[in-house]
Tab-separated table of C-alpha atoms in Angstrom:
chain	number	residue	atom	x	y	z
A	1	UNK	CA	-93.508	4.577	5.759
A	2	UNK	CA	-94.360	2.957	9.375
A	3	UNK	CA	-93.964	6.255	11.558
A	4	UNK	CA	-95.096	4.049	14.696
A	5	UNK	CA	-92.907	4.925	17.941
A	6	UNK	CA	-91.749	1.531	19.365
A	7	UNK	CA	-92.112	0.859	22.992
A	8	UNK	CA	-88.722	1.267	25.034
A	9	UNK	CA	-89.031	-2.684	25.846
A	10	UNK	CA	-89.395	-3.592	22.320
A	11	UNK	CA	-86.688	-1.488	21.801
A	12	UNK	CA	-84.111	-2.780	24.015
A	13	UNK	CA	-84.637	-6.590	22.897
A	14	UNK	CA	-84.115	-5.612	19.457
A	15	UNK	CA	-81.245	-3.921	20.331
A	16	UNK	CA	-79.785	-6.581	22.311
A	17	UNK	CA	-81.074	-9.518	19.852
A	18	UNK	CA	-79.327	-7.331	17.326
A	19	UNK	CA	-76.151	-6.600	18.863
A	20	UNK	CA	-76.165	-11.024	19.607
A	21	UNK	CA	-76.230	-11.513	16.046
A	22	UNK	CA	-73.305	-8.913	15.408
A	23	UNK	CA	-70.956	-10.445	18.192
A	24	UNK	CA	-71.561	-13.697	16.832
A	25	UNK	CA	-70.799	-13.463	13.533
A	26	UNK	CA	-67.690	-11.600	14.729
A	27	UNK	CA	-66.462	-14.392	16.833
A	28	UNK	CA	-66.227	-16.607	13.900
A	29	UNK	CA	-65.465	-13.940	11.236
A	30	UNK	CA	-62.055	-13.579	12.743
A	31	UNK	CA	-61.846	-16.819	12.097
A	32	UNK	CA	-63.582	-18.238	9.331
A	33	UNK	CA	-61.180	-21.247	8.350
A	34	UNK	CA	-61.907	-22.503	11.606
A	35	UNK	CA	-65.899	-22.256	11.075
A	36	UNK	CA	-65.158	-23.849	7.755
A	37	UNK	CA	-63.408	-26.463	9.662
A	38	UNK	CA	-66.518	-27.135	11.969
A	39	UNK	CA	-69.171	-26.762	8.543
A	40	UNK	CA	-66.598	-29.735	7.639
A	41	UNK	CA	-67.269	-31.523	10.972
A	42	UNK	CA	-71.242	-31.000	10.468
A	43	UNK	CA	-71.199	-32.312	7.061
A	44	UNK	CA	-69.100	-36.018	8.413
A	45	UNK	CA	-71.744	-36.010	11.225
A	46	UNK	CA	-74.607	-35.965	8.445
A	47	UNK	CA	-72.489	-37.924	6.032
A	48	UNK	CA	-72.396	-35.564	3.908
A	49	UNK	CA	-68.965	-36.013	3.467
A	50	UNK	CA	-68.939	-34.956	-1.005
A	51	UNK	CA	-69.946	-31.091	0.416
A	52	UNK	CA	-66.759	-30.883	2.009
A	53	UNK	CA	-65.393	-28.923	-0.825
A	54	UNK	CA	-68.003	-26.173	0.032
A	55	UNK	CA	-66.961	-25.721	3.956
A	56	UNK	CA	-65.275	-22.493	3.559
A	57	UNK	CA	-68.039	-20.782	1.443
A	58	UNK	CA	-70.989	-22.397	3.845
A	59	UNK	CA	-68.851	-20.715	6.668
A	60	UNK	CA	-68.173	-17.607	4.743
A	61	UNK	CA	-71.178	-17.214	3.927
A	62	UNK	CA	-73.189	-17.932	7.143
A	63	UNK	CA	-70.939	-15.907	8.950
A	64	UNK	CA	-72.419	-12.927	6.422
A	65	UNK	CA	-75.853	-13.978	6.617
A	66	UNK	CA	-76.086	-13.299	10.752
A	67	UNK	CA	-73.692	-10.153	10.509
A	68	UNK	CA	-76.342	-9.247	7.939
A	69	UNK	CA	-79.465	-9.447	10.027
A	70	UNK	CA	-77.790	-8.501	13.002
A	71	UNK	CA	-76.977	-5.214	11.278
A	72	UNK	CA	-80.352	-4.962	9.699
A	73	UNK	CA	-82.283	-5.726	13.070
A	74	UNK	CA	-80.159	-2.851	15.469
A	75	UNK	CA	-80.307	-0.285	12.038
A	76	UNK	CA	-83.914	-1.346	11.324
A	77	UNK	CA	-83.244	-1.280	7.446
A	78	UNK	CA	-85.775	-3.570	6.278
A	79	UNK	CA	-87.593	-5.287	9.666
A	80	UNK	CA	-90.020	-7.127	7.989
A	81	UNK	CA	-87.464	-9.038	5.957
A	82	UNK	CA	-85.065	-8.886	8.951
A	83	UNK	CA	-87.756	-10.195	11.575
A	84	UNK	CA	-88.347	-13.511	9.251
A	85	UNK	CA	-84.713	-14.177	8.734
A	86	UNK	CA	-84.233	-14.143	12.251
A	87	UNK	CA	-87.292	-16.761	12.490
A	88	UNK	CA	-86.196	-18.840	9.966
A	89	UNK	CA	-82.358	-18.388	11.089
A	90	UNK	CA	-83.346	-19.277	15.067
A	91	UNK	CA	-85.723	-21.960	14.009
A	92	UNK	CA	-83.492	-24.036	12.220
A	93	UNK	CA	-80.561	-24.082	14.815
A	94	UNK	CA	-83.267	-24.791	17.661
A	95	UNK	CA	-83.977	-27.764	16.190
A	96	UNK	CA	-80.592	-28.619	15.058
A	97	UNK	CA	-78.759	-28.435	18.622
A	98	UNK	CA	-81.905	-29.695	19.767
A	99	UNK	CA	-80.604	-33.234	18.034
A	100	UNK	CA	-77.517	-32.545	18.791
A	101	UNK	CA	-77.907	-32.271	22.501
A	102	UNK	CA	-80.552	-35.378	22.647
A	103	UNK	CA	-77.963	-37.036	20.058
A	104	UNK	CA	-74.533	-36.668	22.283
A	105	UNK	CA	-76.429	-38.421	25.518
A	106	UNK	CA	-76.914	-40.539	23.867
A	107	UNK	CA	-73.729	-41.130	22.829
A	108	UNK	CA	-72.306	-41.009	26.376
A	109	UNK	CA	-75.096	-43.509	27.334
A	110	UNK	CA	-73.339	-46.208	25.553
A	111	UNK	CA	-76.339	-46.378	23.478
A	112	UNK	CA	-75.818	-45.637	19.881
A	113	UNK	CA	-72.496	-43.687	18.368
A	114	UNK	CA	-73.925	-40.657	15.680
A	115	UNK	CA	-69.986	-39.032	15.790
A	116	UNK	CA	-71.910	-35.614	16.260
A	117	UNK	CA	-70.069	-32.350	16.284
A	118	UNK	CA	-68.710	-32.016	20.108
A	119	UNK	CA	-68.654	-27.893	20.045
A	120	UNK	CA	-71.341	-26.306	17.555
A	121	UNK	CA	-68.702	-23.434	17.122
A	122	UNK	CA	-71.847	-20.789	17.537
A	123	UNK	CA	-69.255	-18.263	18.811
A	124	UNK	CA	-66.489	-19.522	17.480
A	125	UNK	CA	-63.426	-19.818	19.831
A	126	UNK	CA	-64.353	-17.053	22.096
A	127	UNK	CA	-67.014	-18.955	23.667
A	128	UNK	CA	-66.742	-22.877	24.307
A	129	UNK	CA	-70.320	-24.870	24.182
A	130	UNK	CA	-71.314	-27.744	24.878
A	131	UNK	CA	-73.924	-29.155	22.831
A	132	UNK	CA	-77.098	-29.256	25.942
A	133	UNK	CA	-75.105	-25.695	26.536
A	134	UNK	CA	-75.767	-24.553	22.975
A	135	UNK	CA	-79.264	-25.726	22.949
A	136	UNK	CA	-80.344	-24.195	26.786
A	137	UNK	CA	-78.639	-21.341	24.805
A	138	UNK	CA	-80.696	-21.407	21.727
A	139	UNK	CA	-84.311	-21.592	23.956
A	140	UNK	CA	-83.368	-18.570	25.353
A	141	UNK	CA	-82.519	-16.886	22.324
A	142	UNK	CA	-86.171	-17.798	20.323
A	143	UNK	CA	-88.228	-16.240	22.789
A	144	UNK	CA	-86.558	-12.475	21.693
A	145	UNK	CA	-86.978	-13.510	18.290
A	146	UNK	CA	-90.754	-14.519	18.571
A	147	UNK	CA	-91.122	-11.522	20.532
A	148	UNK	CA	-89.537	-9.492	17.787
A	149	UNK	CA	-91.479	-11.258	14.911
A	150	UNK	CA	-94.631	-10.879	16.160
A	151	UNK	CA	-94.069	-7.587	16.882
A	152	UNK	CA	-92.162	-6.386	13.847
A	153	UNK	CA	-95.043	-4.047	12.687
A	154	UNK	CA	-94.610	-1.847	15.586
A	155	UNK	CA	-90.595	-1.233	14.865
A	156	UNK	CA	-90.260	1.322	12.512
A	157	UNK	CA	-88.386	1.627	9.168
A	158	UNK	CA	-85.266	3.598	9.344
A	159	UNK	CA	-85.646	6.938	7.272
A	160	UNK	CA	-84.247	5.783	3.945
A	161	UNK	CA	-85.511	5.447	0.864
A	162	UNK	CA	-86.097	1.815	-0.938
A	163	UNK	CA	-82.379	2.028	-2.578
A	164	UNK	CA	-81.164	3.510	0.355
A	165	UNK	CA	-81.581	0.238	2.207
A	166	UNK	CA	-80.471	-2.213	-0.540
A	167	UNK	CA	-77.369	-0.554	-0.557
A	168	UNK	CA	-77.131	-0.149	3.498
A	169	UNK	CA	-77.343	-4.423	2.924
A	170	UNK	CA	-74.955	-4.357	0.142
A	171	UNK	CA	-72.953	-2.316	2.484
A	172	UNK	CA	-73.159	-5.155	5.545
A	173	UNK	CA	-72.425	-7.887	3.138
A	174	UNK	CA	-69.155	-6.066	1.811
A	175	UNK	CA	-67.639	-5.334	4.953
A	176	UNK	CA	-67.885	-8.849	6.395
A	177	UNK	CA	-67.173	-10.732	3.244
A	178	UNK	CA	-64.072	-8.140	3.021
A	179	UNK	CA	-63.175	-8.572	6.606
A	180	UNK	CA	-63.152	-12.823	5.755
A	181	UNK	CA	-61.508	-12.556	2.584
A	182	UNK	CA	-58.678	-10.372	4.256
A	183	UNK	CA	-58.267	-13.270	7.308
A	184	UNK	CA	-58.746	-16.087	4.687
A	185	UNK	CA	-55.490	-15.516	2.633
A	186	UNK	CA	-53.257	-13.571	5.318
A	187	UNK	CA	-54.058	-14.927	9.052
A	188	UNK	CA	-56.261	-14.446	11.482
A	189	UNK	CA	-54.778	-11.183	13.557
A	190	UNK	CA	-57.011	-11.644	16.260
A	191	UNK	CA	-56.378	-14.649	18.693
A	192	UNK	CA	-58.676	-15.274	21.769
A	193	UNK	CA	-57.276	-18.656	22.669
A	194	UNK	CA	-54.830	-18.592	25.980
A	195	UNK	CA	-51.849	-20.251	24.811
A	196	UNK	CA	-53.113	-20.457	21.489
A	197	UNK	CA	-50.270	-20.577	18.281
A	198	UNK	CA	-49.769	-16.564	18.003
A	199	UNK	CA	-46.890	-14.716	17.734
A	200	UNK	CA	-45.004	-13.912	20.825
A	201	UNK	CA	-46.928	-16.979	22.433
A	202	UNK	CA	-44.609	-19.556	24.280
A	203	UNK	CA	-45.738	-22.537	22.184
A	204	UNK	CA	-43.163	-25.215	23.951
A	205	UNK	CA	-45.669	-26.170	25.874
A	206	UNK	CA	-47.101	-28.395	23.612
A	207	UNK	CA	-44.416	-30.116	23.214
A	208	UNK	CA	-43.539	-32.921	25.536
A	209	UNK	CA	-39.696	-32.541	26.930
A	210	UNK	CA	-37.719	-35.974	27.949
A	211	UNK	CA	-35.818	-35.808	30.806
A	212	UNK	CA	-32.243	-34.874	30.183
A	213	UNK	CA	-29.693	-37.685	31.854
A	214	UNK	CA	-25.905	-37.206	32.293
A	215	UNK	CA	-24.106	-40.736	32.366
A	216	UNK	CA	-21.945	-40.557	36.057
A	217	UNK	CA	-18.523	-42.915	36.110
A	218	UNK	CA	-17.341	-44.262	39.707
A	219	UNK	CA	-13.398	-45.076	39.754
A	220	UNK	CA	-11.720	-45.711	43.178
A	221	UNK	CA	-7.820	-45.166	43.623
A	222	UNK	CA	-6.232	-48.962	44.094
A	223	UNK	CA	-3.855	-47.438	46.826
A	224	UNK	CA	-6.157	-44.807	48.540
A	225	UNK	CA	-9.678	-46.276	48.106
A	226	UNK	CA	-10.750	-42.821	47.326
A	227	UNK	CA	-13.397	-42.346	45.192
A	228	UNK	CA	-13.932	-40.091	41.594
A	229	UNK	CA	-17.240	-39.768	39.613
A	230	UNK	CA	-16.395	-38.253	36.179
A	231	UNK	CA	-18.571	-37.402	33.516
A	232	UNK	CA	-17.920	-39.281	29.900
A	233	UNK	CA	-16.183	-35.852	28.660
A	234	UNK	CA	-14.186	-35.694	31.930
A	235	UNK	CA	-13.195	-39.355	31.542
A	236	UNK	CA	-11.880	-38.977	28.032
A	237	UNK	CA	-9.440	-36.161	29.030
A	238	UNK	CA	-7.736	-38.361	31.884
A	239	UNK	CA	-4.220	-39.977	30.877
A	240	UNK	CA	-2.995	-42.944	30.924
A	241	UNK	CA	-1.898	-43.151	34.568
A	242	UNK	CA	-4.969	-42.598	35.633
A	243	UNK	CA	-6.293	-46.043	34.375
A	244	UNK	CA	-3.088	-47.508	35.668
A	245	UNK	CA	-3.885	-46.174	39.185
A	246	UNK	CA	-7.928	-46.491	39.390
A	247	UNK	CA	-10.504	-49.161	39.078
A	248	UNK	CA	-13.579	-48.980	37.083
A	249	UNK	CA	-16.876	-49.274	40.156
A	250	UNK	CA	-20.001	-48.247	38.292
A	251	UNK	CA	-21.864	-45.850	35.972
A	252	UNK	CA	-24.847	-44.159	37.037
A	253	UNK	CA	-27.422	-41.743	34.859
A	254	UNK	CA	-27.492	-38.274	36.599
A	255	UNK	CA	-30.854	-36.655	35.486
A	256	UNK	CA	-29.895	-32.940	35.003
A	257	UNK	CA	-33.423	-31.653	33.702
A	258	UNK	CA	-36.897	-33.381	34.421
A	259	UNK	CA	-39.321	-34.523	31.807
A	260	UNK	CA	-41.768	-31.923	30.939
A	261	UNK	CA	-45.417	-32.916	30.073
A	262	UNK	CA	-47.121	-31.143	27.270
A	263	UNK	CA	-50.072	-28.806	27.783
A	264	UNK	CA	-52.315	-30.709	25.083
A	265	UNK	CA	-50.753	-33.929	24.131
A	266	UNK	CA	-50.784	-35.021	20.661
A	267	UNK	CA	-47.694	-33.337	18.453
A	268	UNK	CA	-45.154	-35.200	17.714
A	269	UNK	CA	-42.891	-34.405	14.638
A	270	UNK	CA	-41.690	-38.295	13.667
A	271	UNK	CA	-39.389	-39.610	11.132
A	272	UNK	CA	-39.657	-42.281	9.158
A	273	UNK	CA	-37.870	-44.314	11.963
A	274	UNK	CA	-40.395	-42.825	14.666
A	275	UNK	CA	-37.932	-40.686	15.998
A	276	UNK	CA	-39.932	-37.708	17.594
A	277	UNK	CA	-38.417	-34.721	16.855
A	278	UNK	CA	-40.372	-32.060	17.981
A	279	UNK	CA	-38.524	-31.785	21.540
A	280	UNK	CA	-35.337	-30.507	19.735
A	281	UNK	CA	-37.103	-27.582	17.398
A	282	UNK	CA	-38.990	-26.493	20.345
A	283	UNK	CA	-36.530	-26.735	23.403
A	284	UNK	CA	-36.507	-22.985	24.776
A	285	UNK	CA	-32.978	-23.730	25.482
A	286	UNK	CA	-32.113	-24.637	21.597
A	287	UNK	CA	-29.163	-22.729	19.984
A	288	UNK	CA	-30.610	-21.025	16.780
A	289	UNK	CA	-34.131	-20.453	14.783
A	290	UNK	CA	-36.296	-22.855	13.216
A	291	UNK	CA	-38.408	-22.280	10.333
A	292	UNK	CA	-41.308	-24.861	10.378
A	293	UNK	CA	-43.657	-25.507	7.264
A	294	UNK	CA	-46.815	-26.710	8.809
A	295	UNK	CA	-49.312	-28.409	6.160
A	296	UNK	CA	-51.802	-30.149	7.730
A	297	UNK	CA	-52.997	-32.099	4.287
A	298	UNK	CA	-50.772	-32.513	1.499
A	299	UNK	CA	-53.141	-33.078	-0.760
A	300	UNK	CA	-54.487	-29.475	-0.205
A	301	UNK	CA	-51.632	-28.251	-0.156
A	302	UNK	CA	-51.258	-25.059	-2.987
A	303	UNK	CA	-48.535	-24.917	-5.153
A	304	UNK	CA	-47.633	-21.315	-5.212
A	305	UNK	CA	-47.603	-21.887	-1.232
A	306	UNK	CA	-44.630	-24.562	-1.763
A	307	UNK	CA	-42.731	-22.923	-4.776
A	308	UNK	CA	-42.640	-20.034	-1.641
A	309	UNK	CA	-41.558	-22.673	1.155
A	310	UNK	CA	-39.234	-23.950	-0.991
A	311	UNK	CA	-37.243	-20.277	-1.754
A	312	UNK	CA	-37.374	-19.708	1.389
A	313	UNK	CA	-35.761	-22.885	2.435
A	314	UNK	CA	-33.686	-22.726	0.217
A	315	UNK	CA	-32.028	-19.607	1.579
A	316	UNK	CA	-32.099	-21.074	4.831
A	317	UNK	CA	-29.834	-23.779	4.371
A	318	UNK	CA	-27.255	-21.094	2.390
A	319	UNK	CA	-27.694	-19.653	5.720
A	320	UNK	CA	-27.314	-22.532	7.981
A	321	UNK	CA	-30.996	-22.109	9.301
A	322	UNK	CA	-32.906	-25.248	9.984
A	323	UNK	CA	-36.344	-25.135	8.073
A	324	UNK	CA	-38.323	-28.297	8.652
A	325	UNK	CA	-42.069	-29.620	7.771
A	326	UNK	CA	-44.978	-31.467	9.664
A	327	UNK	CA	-47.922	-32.474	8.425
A	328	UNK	CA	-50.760	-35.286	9.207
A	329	UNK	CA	-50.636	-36.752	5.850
A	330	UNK	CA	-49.097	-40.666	6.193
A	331	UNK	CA	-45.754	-41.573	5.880
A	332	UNK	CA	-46.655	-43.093	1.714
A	333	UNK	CA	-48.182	-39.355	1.182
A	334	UNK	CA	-44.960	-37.559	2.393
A	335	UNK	CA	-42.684	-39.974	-0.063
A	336	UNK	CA	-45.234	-38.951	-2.978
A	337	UNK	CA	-45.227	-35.232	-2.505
A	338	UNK	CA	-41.308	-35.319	-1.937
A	339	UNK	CA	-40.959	-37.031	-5.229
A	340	UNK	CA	-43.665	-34.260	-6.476
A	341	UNK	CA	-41.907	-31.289	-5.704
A	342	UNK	CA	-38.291	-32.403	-5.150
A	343	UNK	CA	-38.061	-31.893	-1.463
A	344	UNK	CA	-34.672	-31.322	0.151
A	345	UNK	CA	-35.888	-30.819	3.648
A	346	UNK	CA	-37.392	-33.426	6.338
A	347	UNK	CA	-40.920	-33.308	6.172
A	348	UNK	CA	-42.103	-35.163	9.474
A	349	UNK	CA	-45.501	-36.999	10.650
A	350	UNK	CA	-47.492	-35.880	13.129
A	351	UNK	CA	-50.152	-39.050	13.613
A	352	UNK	CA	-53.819	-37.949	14.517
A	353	UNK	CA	-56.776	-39.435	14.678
A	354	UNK	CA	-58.960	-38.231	11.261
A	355	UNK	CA	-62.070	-37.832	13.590
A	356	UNK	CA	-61.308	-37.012	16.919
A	357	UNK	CA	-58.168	-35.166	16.717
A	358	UNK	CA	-56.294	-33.377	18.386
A	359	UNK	CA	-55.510	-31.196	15.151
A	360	UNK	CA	-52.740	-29.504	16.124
A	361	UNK	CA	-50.862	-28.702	12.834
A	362	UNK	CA	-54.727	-27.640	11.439
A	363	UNK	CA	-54.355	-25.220	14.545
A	364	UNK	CA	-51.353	-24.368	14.778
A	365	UNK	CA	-51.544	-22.719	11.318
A	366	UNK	CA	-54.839	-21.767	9.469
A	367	UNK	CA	-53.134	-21.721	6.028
A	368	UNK	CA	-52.376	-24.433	3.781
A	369	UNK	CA	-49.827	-24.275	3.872
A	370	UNK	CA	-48.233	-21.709	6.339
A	371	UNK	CA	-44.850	-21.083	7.571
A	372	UNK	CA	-43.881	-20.238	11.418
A	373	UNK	CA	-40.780	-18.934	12.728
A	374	UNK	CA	-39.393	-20.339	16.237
A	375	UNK	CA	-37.040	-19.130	18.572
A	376	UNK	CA	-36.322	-21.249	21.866
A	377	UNK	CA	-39.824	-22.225	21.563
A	378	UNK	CA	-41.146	-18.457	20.865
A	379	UNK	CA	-43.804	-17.328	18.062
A	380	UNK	CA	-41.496	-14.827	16.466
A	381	UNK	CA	-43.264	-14.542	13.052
A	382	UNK	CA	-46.366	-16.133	11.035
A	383	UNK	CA	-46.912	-16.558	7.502
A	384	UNK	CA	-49.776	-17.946	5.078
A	385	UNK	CA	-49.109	-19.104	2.023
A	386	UNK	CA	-49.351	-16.175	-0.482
A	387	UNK	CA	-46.969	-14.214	2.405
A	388	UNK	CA	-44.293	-16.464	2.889
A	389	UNK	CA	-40.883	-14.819	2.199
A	390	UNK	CA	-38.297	-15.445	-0.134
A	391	UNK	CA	-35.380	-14.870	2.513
A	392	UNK	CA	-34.815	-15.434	5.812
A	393	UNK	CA	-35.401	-13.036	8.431
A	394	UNK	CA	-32.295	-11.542	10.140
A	395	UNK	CA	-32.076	-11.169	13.877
């Protein structure tokens, strides 16, 4: 066994390159449908399109692979191996955001399109990259790892036997493929978004609000010349002598409550007319809850998830609860699936973009699909799939 005492410097970059790997896998372990979402985006950028299938297990398992060597570097179970896989691990991604970053200039140059990945996703949400960001990033980052390869014989072997360390790895790779599972078929229950779709979060805001008018009626009095402005309501209560004494002038829209832009545009809940929706299920002033099945992809969609939406709306509307749908499948999708599964509630549209977004019902709800409860435009409860209950909550 290597009894060799490190130097303090060695020591402290290990620790540090270590503890890099560890946060990073974290950032994206609490979150690993959203790294599986960005594998996606990597694999339409290569067109590679048939490994699509694979996104969540390339995710799930990358995300293990760095919590793996970041545990093994800062425990020093097994350097040697630990010191090439950070090699080969650092190596690959230089290069790769090294394209990336050469590739997206010259995008904005005008001078060929590639459609590469805008945000590599290296730390998930917690940390936002650009892709000359990620690569400036990723040259600081090799120089620790040559450092640490090249010196990897003088870091000494934690005191454990051979088994000992096989199952300290088995060890790493169960507690992070655990920790994924766990967030894979519940829901994430660690946000790091600001105004991101979490519970208690005021998610109105990405809704746009129209401005509320108030049609205005001017009569004058034939004898007096005075004049009354009425609202329609007010108007319809007035007798008959009152038409027999004033003349109609003019109507005029009173605005009561100005239009209020969304945060992030791009929701819209539409019906088959184009009617948007959205404005009435999250008004904070609304009258009543909302339960809202979001499924981003119909076609992904799992049935046990909709035999659950569908006891669940079913109780609803016994209890005079609105429970609604939205999803970015077209309009000839939505008539399939309703014919599918015998839908009794409006399912409505939200039109995207399939490459550049904004995927708002993808992020609003990381299962497929997922159920939110709204109150006046509040988060009051999140469900995936296998969760989703049979009865509505009570207040």
């Amino acid at each position: 066994m290597n009894r060799t005492k490190e130097p303090i410097w060695l020591m402290i970059i290990r620790i540090l390159l270590g503890c890099l790997f560890i946060f990073s896998s974290f950032s994206k372990a609490i979150d690993p449908v959203g790294f599986g979402v960005t594998m996606s985006d990597y694999f339409d950028s290569f067109h590679m399109g048939f490994l699509h299938p694979l996104s969540l297990l390339a995710a799930v398992v990358a995300i293990a692979c760095e919590f793996i060597l970041g545990c093994m570097l800062l425990f020093r179970v097994k350097v040697q191996l630990a010191a090439w896989g950070y090699l080969i691990f650092m190596t690959f991604f230089f290069f790769l955001t090294l394209w990336l970053a050469i590739a997206e200039y010259l995008e904005t140059k005008g001078i060929h399109y590639f459609g590469v990945v805008k945000d590599c996703g290296c730390f998930g949400d917690v940390i936002k990259m650009t892709n000359k960001q990620t690569f400036l990033k990723n040259v600081g980052f090799i120089i620790p790892t040559l450092i640490v390869f090249f010196n990897r014989k003088r870091i000494p072997e934690c005191r454990l036997t051979g088994l000992g360390k096989g199952l300290a790895i088995a060890l790493f790779a169960v507690l992070t493929v655990c920790f994924q599972l766990y967030v894979i078929h519940h829901l994430p229950f660690l946000y790091i978004r600001k105004n991101d779709w979490k519970k208690g979060e005021d998610v109105s805001v990405f809704v746009s609000q129209p401005a509320q008018k108030e049609v205005m009626f001017v009569y004058r009095n034939a004898a007096t010349g005075e004049e009354r402005t009425l609202t329609q309501d007010e108007l319809m209560e007035e007798d008959e002598d009152f038409y027999n004494n004033y003349i109609y002038v003019s109507r005029e829209d009173k605005i009561i409550k100005e239009a209020v832009k969304a945060k992030i545009d791009g929701f819209n809940m539409l019906d088959e007319n184009g009617a948007d929706h959205a404005p009435d299920y999250f008004a904070t002033d609304r009258d009543g809850e909302v339960y809202i099945l979001y499924m981003h992809n119909l076609s992904e969609t799992r049935d046990k998830g909709i035999d659950n939406a569908m006891a669940l709306a079913k109780d609803c509307a016994a209890k005079d609860i609105d429970f609604v749908a939205i999803t970015n499948s077209p309009e000839e999708e939505i008539s399939a699936f309703v014919s599918k599964y015998g839908i009794e509630f409006p399912i409505y549209y939200n039109p995207i973009d399939p490459i550049t977004g904004p995927f708002m019902v993808r992020d609003a709800m990381r299962s497929n699909p997922g159920v939110m409860l709204l109150d006046k435009g509040i988060v009051k409860e999140k469900w995936a799939w296998r969760d989703i209950p049979a009865t509505a909550l009570s207040k």
